[in-house]
mmCIF file of C-alpha atoms in Angstrom:
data_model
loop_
_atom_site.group_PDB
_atom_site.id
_atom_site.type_symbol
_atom_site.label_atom_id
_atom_site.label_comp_id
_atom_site.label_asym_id
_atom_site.label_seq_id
_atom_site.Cartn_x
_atom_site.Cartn_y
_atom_site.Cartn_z
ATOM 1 C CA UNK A 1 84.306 -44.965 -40.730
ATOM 2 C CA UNK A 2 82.374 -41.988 -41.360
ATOM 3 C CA UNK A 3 81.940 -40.369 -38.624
ATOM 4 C CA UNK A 4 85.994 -40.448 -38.361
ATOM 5 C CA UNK A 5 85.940 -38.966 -41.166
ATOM 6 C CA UNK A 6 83.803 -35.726 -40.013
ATOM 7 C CA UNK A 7 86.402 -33.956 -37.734
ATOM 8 C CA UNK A 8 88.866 -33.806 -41.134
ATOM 9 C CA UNK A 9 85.976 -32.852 -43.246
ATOM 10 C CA UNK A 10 85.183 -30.104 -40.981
ATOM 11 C CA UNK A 11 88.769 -28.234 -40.959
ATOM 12 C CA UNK A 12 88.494 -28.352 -44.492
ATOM 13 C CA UNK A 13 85.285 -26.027 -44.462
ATOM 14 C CA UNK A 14 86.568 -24.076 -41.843
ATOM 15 C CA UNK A 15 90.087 -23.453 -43.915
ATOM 16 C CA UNK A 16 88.201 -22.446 -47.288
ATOM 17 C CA UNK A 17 85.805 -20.411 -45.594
ATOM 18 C CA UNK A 18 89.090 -18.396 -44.108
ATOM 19 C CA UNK A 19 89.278 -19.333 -40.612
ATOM 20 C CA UNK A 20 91.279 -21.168 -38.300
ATOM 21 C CA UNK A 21 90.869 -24.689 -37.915
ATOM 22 C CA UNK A 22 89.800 -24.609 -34.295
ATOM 23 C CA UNK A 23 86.300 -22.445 -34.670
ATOM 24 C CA UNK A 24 85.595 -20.020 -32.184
ATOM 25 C CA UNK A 25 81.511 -21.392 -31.944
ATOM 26 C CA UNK A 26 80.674 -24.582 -30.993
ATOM 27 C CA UNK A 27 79.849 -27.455 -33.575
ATOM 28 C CA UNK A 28 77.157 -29.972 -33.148
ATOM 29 C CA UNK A 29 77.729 -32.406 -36.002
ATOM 30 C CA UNK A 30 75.903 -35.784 -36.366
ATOM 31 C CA UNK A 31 77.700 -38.908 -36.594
ATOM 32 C CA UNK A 32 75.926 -41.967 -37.291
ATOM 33 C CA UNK A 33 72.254 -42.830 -37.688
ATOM 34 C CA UNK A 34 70.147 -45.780 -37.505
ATOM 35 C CA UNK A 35 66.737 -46.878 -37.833
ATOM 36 C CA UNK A 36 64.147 -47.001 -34.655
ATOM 37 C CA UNK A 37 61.177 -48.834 -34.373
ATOM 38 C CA UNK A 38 58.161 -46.586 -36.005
ATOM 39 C CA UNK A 39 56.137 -44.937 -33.674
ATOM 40 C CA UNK A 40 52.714 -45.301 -32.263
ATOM 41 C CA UNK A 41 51.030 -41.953 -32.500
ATOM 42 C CA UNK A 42 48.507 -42.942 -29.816
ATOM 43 C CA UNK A 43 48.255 -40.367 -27.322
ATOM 44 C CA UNK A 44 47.101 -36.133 -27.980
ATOM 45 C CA UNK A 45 49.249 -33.647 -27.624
ATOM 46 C CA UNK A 46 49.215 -31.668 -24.356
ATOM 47 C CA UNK A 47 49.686 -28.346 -24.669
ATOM 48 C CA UNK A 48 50.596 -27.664 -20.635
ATOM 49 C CA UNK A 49 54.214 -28.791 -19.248
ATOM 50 C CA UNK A 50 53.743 -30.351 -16.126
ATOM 51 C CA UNK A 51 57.414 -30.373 -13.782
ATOM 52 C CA UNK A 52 58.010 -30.260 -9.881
ATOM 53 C CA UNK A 53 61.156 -28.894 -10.602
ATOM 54 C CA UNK A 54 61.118 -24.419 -10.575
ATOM 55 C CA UNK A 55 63.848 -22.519 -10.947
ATOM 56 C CA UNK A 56 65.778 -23.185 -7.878
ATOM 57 C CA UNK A 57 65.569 -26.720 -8.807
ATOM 58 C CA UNK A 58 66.698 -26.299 -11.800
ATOM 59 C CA UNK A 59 69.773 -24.094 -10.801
ATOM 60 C CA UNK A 60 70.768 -26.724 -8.158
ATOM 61 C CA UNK A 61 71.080 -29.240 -11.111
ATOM 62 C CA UNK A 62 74.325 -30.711 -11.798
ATOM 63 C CA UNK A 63 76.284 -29.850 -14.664
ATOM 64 C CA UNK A 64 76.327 -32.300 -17.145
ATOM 65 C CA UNK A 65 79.239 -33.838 -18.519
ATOM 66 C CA UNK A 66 80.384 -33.830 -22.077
ATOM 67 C CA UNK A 67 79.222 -36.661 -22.852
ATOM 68 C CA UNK A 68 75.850 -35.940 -21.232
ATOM 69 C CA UNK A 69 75.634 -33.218 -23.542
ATOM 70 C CA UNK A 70 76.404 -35.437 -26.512
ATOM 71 C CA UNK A 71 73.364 -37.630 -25.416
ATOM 72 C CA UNK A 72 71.202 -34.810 -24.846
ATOM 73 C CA UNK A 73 71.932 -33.254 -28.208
ATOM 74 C CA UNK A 74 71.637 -36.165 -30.638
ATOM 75 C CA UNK A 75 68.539 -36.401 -31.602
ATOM 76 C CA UNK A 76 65.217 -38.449 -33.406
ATOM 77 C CA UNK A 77 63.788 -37.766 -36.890
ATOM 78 C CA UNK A 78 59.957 -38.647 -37.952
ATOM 79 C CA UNK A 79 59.882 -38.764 -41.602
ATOM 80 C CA UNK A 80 56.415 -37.985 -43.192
ATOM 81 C CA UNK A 81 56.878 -42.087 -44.121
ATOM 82 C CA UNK A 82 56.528 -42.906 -40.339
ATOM 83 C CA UNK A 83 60.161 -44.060 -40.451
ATOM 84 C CA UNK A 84 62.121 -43.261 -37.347
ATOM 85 C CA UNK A 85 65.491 -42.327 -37.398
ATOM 86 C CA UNK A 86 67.800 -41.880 -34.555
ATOM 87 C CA UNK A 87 71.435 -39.178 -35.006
ATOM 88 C CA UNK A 88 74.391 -39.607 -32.648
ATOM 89 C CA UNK A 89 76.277 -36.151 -32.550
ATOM 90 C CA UNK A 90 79.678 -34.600 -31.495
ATOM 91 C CA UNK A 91 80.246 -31.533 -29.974
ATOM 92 C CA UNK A 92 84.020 -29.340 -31.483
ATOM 93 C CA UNK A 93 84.985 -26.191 -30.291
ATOM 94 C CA UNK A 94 82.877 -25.677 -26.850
ATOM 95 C CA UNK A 95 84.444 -24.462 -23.918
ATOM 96 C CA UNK A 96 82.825 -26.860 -21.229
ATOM 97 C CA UNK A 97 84.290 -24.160 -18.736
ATOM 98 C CA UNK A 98 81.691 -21.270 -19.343
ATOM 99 C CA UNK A 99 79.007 -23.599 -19.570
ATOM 100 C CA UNK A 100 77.157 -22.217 -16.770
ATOM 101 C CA UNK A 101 77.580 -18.427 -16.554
ATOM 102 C CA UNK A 102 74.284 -17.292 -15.622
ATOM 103 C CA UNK A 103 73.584 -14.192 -13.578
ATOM 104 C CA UNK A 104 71.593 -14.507 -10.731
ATOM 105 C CA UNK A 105 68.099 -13.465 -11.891
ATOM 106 C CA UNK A 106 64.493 -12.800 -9.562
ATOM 107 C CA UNK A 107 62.020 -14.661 -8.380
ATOM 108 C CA UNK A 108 58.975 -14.070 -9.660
ATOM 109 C CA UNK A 109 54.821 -14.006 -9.246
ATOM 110 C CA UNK A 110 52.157 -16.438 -10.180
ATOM 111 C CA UNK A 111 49.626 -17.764 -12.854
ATOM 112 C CA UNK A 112 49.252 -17.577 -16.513
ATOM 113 C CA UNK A 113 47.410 -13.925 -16.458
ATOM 114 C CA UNK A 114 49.208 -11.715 -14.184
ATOM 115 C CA UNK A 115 46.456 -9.671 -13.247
ATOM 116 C CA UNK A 116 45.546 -7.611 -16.025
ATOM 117 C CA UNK A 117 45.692 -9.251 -19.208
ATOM 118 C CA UNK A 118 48.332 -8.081 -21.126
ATOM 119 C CA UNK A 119 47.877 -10.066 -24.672
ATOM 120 C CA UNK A 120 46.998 -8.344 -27.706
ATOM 121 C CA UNK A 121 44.792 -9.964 -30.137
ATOM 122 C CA UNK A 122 46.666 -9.039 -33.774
ATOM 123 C CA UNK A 123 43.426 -7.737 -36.816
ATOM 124 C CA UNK A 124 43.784 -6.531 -39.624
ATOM 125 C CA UNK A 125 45.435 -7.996 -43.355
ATOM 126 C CA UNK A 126 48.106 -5.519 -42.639
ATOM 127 C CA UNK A 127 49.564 -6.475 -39.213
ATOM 128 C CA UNK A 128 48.381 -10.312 -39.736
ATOM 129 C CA UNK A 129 50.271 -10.647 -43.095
ATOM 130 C CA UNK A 130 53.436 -8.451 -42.347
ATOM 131 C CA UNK A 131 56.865 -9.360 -40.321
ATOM 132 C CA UNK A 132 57.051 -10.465 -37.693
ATOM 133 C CA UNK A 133 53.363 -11.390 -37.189
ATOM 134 C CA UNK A 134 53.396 -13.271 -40.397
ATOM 135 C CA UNK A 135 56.482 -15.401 -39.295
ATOM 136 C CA UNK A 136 54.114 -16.992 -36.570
ATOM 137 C CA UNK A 137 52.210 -20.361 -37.553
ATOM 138 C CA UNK A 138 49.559 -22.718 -36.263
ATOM 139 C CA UNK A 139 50.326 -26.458 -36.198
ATOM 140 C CA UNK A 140 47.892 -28.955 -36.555
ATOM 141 C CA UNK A 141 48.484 -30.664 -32.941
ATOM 142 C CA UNK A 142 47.076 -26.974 -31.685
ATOM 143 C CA UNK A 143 50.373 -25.475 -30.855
ATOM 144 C CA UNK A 144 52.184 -22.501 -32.655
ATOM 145 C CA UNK A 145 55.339 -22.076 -34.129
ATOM 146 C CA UNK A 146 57.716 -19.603 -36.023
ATOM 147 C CA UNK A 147 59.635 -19.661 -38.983
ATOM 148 C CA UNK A 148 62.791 -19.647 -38.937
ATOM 149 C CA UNK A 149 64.196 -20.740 -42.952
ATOM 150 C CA UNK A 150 62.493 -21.354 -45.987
ATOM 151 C CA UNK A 151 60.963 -24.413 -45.044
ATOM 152 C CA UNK A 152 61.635 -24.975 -41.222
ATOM 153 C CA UNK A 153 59.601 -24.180 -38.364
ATOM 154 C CA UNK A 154 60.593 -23.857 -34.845
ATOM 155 C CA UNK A 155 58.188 -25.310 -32.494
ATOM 156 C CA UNK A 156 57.903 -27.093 -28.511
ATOM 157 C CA UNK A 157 59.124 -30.801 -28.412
ATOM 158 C CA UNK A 158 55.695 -31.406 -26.472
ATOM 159 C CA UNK A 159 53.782 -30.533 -29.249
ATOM 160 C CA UNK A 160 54.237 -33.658 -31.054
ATOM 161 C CA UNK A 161 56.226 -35.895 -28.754
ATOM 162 C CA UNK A 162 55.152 -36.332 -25.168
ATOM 163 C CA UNK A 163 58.200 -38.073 -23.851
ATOM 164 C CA UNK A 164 57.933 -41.245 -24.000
ATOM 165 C CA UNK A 165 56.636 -41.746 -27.823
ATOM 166 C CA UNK A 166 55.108 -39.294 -30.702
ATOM 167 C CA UNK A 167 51.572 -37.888 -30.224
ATOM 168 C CA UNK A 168 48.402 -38.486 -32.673
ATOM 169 C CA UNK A 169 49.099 -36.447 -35.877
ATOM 170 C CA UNK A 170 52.434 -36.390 -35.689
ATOM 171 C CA UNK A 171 53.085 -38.405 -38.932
ATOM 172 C CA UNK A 172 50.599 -36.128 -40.510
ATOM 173 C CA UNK A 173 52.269 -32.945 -38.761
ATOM 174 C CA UNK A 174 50.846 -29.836 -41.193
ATOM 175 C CA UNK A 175 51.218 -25.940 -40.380
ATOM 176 C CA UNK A 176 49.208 -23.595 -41.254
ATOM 177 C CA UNK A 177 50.123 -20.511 -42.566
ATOM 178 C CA UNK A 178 48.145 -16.745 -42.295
ATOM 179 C CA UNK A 179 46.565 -15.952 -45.661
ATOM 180 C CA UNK A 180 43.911 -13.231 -46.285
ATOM 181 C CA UNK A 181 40.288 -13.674 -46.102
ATOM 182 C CA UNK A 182 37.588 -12.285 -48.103
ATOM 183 C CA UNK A 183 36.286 -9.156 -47.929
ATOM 184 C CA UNK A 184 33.122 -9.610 -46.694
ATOM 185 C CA UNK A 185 34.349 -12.753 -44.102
ATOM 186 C CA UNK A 186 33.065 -11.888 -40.511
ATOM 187 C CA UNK A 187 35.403 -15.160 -38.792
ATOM 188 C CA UNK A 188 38.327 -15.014 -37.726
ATOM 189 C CA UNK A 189 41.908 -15.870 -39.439
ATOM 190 C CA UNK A 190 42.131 -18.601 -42.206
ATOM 191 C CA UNK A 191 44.788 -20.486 -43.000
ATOM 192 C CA UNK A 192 47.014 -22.473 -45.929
ATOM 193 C CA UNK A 193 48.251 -25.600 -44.950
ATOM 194 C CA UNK A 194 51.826 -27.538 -45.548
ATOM 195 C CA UNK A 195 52.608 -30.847 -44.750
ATOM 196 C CA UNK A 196 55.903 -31.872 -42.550
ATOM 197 C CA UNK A 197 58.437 -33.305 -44.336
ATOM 198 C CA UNK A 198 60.701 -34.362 -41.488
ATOM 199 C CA UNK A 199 60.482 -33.792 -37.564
ATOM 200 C CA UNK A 200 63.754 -33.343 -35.551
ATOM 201 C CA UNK A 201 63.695 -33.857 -31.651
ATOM 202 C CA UNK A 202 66.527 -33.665 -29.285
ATOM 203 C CA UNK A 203 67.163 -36.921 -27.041
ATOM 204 C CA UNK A 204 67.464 -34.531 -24.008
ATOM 205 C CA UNK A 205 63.474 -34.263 -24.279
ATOM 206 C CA UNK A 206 62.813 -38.147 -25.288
ATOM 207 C CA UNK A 207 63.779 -39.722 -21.584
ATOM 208 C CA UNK A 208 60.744 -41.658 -20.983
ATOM 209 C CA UNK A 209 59.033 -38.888 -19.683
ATOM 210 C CA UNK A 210 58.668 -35.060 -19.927
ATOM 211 C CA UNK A 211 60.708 -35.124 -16.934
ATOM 212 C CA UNK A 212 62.674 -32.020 -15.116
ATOM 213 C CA UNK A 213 66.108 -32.119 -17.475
ATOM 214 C CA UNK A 214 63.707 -32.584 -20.625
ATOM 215 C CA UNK A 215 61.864 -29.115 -19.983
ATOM 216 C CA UNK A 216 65.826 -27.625 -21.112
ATOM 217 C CA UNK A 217 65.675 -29.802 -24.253
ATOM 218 C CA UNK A 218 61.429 -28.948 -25.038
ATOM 219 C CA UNK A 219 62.214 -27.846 -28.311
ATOM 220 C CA UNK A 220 61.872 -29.304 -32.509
ATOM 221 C CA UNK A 221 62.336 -28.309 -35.929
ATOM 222 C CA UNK A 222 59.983 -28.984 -38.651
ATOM 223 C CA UNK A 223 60.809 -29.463 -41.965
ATOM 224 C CA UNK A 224 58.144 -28.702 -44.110
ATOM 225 C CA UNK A 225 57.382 -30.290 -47.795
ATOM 226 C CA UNK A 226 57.882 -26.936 -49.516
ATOM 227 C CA UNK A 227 58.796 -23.553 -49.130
ATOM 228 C CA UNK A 228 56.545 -21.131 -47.706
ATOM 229 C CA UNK A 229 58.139 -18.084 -49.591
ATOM 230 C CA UNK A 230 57.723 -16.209 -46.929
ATOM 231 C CA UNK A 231 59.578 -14.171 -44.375
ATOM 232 C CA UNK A 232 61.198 -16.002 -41.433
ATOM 233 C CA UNK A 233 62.762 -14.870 -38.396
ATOM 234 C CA UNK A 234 66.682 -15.675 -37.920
ATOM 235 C CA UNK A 235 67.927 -17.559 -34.619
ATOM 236 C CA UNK A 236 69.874 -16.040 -31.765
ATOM 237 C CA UNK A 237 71.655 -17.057 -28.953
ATOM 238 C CA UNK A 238 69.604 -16.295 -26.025
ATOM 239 C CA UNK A 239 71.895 -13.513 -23.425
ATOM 240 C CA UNK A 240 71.200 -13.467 -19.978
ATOM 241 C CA UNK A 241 68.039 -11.242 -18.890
ATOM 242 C CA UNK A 242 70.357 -8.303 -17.781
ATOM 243 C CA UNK A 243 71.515 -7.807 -21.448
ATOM 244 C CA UNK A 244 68.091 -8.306 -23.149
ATOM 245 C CA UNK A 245 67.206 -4.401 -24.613
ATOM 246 C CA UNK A 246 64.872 -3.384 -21.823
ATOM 247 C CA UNK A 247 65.174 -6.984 -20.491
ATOM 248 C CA UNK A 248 61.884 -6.992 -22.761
ATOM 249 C CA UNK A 249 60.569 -10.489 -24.496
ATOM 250 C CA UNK A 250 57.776 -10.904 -26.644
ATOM 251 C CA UNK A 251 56.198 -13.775 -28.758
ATOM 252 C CA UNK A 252 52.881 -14.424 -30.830
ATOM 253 C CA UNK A 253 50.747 -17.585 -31.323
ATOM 254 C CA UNK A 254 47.410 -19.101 -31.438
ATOM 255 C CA UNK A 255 45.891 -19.081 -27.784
ATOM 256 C CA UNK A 256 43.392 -21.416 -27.129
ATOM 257 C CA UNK A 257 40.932 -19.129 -25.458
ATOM 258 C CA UNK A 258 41.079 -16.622 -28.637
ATOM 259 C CA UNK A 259 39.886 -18.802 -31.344
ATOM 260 C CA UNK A 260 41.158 -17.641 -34.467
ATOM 261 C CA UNK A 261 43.018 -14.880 -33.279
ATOM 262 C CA UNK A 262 46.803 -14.183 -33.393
ATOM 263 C CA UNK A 263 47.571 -12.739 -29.558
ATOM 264 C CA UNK A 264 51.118 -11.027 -29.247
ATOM 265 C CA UNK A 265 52.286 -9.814 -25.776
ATOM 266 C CA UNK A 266 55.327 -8.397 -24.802
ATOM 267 C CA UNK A 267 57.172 -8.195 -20.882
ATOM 268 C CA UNK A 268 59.987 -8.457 -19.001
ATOM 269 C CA UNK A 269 62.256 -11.396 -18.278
ATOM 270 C CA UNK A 270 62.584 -11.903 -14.054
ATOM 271 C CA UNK A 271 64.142 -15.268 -13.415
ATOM 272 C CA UNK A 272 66.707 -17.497 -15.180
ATOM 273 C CA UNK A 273 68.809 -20.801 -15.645
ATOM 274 C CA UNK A 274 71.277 -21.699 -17.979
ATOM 275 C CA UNK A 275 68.808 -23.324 -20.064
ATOM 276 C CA UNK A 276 65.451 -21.991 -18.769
ATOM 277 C CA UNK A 277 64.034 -17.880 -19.538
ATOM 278 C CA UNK A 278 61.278 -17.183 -16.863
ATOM 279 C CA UNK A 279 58.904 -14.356 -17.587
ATOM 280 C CA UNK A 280 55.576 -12.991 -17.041
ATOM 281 C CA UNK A 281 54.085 -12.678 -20.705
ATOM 282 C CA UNK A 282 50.317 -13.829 -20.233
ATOM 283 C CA UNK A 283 49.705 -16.842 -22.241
ATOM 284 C CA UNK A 284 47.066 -19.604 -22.705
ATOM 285 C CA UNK A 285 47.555 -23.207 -24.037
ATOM 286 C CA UNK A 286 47.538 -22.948 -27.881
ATOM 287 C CA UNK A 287 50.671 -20.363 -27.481
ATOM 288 C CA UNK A 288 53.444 -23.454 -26.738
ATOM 289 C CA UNK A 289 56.022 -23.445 -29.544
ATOM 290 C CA UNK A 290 56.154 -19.790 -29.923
ATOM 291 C CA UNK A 291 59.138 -18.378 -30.839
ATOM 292 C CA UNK A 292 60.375 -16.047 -28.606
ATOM 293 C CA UNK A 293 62.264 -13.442 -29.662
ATOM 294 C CA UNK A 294 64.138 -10.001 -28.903
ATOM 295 C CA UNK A 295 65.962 -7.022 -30.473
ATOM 296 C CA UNK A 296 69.581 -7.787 -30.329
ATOM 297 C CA UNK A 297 72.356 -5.334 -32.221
ATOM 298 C CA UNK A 298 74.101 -6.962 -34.858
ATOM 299 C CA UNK A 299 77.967 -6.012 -35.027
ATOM 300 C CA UNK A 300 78.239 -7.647 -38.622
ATOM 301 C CA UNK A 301 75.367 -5.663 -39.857
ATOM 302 C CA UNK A 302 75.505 -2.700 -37.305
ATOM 303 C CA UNK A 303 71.460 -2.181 -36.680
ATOM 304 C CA UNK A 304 69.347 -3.749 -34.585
ATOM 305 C CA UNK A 305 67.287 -6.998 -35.348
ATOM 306 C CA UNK A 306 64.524 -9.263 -34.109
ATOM 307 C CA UNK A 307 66.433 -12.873 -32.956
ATOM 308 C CA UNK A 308 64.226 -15.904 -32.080
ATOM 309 C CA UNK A 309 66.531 -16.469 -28.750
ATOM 310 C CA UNK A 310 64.324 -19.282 -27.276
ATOM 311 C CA UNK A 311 60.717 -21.459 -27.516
ATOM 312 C CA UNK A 312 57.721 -20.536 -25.329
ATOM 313 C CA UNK A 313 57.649 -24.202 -23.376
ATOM 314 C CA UNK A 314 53.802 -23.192 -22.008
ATOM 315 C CA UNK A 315 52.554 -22.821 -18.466
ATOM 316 C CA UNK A 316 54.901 -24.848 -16.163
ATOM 317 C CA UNK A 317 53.449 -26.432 -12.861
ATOM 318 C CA UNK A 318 55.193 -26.567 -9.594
ATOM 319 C CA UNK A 319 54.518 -28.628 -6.157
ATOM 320 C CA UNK A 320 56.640 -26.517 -3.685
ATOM 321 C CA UNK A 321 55.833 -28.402 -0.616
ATOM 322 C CA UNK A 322 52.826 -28.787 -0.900
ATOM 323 C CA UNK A 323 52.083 -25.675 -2.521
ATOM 324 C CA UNK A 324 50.973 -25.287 -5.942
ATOM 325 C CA UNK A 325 52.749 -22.481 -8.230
ATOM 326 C CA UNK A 326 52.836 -21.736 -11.590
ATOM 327 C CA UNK A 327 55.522 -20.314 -14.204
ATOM 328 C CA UNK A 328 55.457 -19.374 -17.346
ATOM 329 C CA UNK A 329 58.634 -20.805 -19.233
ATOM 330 C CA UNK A 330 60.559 -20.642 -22.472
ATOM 331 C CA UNK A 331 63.441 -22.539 -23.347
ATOM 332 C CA UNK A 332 66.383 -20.556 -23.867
ATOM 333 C CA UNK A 333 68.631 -20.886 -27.305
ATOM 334 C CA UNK A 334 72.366 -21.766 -25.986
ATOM 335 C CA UNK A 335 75.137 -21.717 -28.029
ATOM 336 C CA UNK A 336 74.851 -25.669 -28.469
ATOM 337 C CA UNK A 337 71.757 -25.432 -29.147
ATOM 338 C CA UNK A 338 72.112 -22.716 -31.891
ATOM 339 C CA UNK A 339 74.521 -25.113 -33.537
ATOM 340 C CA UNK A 340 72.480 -27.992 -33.700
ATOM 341 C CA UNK A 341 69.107 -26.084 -34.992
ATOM 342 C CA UNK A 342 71.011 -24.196 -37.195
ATOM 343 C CA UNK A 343 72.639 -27.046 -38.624
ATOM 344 C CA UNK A 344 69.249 -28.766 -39.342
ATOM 345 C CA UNK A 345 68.039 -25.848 -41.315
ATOM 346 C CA UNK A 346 71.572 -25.157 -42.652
ATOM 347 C CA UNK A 347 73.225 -28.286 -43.764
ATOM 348 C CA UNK A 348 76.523 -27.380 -42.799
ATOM 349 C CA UNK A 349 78.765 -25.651 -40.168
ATOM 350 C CA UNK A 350 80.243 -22.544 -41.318
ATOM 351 C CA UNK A 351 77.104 -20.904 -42.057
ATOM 352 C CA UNK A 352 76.135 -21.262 -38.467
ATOM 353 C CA UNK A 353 78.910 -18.763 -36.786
ATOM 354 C CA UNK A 354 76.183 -15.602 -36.920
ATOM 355 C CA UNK A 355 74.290 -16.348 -33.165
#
C-alpha cells in the first residue's frame, strides 16, 4: 500500500517545487523494507579489491535490465543496534536508452606507484584543517572517507562489508575526524572520533561475493551520530574522462604505508566504463573510500567547484591469461547513483536535481 502510494506522493513534490511532473533526473526512491537476520561481524576488512575482470571485461558486460538495476540499487542498512534492514527501490524518470554512453577511453600501465611516487603527504594545521583536506576522514576499519553532508560520509562498500556479510567493527563503525595537535607534539595527525549511526550498502555489492558486477556498486554512506560541523564536499555526477578539466582527478586519505599522514595526489584519468574511472593516482591500502573528486563548472552558480564524482575502490587485481596486472580503480558516480546517495543524505527527491 505504501509504496503505491510513492509515485503520487512524488508528483506532488515535483508540482510545488515548480516543475513538471515527469522530472528530467532520475529518482531512486525506496519502497518497502524489512528486517534481515543481524549480522556476524566475523571477518577484517580488506582494504585491496581482488577481480579477474579489467576494463575490457567490464565493457563487454551486458547491460542490465531495469529491473536489474532496481536490484542492484536497493540496498542494506546496519543500524548502530546491529539490526539489519533491507530497502527495495524504484527507479522514475531514467532514460534506460543512454545508459551506456561512454567514450572509448585508453589502456593504461601497471602497479600502485607508477614509477615515481607521486603522493603528497599533507603538514601543517593550516592545510590539514582547511577545505578540502579537512573534508577527508579515517574510519576505524582502516579505510578513508569524505564528507559529503552534515553527518554523512562517503566511503568503499569493502570497507565494512566484504560481500558476503559485514566485517569486524562494523556495528561499532566510528570516523575519525582531523583536529589539531599540541604545540610541542612531534607524531603525526590526531584525531576526534564519531560513532555511525546507520550504514547504507547497495545490493549490487552484497552478491555473495565481491564479485566482477559488485566492483560498479563498491560504494556506502555513513550516517554518523552527530554532526561534525564541518565542511563537506557536495556530490557530482561523474562525466566521461574527455570532459574532466584537464582530464585531472585527485583524492586524499590515510595510506597505510604513511602512518599518520594525510597523502593527496592528483593525475589523469586513461581508461573508462560506464561505471568504472581508471587512473594512475599512486595509492596504498588505507586510501580505499576516498572520495574522488574534480573541478566541474556550475551553470546554477556560474564558478567552478570541487564535486566528489566517484569512490577510490583501491588497487584492483587482474589474471589476464595468466598474467598478473594491476589497476588502480574508482567507482564512478552515475546519475542513478547520485539519486540514491543523495537521497540518503537528503531525505527527499527534489533537492537532489543539482548533479
Amino acid at each position: 500500500m505504501a509504496s503505491s502510494l510513492v509515485p503520487a506522493l512524488l508528483a506532488l513534490m515535483l508540482l510545488q517545487a515548480g516543475v513538471c511532473q515527469r522530472p528530467q533526473w532520475p529518482v531512486v526512491w525506496p519502497q518497502q523494507t524489512e528486517a534481515r537476520p543481524p549480522p556476524h561481524f566475523l571477518q577484517d576488512a580488506q582494504l585491496e579489491v581482488t577481480s579477474s575482470c579489467g576494463p575490457d571485461c567490464h565493457k563487454r558486460a551486458p547491460v542490465p535490465s531495469y529491473w536489474d538495476l532496481r536490484h542492484f540499487l536497493s540496498y542494506e542498512t546496519l543500524h548502530s543496534s546491529g539490526q539489519l534492514t533491507q530497502t527495495a527501490v524504484g527507479i522514475y524518470g531514467f532514460d534506460a536508452n543512454s545508459f551506456y554512453q561512454t567514450p572509448a577511453g585508453h589502456s593504461r600501465s601497471k602497479r600502485q606507484i607508477f614509477g615515481h611516487d607521486g603522493r603528497f603527504s599533507i603538514v601543517g594545521q593550516d592545510f590539514l584543517l582547511n577545505y578540502p583536506f579537512s573534508t577527508a576522514v579515517k574510519l576505524s576499519t582502516g579505510c578513508s572517507g569524505t564528507l559529503v553532508g552534515e553527518r554523512h560520509v562517503l566511503t568503499a562498500a569493502h570497507c565494512v562489508h566484504d560481500g558476503k556479510n559485514y566485517v569486524k567493527g562494523a556495528q561499532r563503525l566510528r570516523v575519525g575526524f582531523l583536529r589539531p595537535k599540541d604545540r610541542n607534539a612531534t607524531d603525526g595527525v590526531k584525531f576526534q572520533w564519531i560513532r555511525v549511526k546507520r550504514t547504507h550498502v547497495p545490493k549490487g555489492w552484497i552478491k555473495g561475493t565481491a564479485n566482477d558486477i559488485g566492483m560498479d556498486y563498491d560504494y556506502a554512506l555513513l550516517e554518523l551520530k552527530k554532526a561534525h560541523r564541518r565542511r563537506h564536499m557536495k556530490l557530482g555526477i561523474s562525466p566521461g574522462a574527455e570532459r574532466l578539466p584537464g582530464k585531472r582527478v585527485q583524492f586524499s586519505g590515510f595510506d597505510n604505508d604513511r602512518p599518520g599522514q594525510l597523502v593527496f595526489r592528483f593525475c589523469q584519468a586513461e581508461d573508462e566504463t560506464y561505471d568504472l574511472l581508471y587512473q594512475r593516482c599512486d595509492a596504498q591500502p588505507g586510501a580505499s573510500g576516498s572520495g574522488v573528486y574534480a573541478r566541474m563548472w556550475s551553470q546554477k552558480r556560474k564558478r567552478w567547484e570541487r564535486k566528489v564524482i566517484g569512490v577510490f575502490s583501491g588497487h584492483q587485481w587482474v589474471d589476464l591469461s595468466g598474467s598478473p596486472q594491476e589497476f588502480n580503480v574508482a567507482v564512478r558516480i552515475t546519475p542513478l547513483k547520485f539519486a540514491q546517495i543523495c537521497y540518503w543524505i537528503k531525505g527527499n527527491y527534489v533537492d537532489c536535481r543539482d548533479g
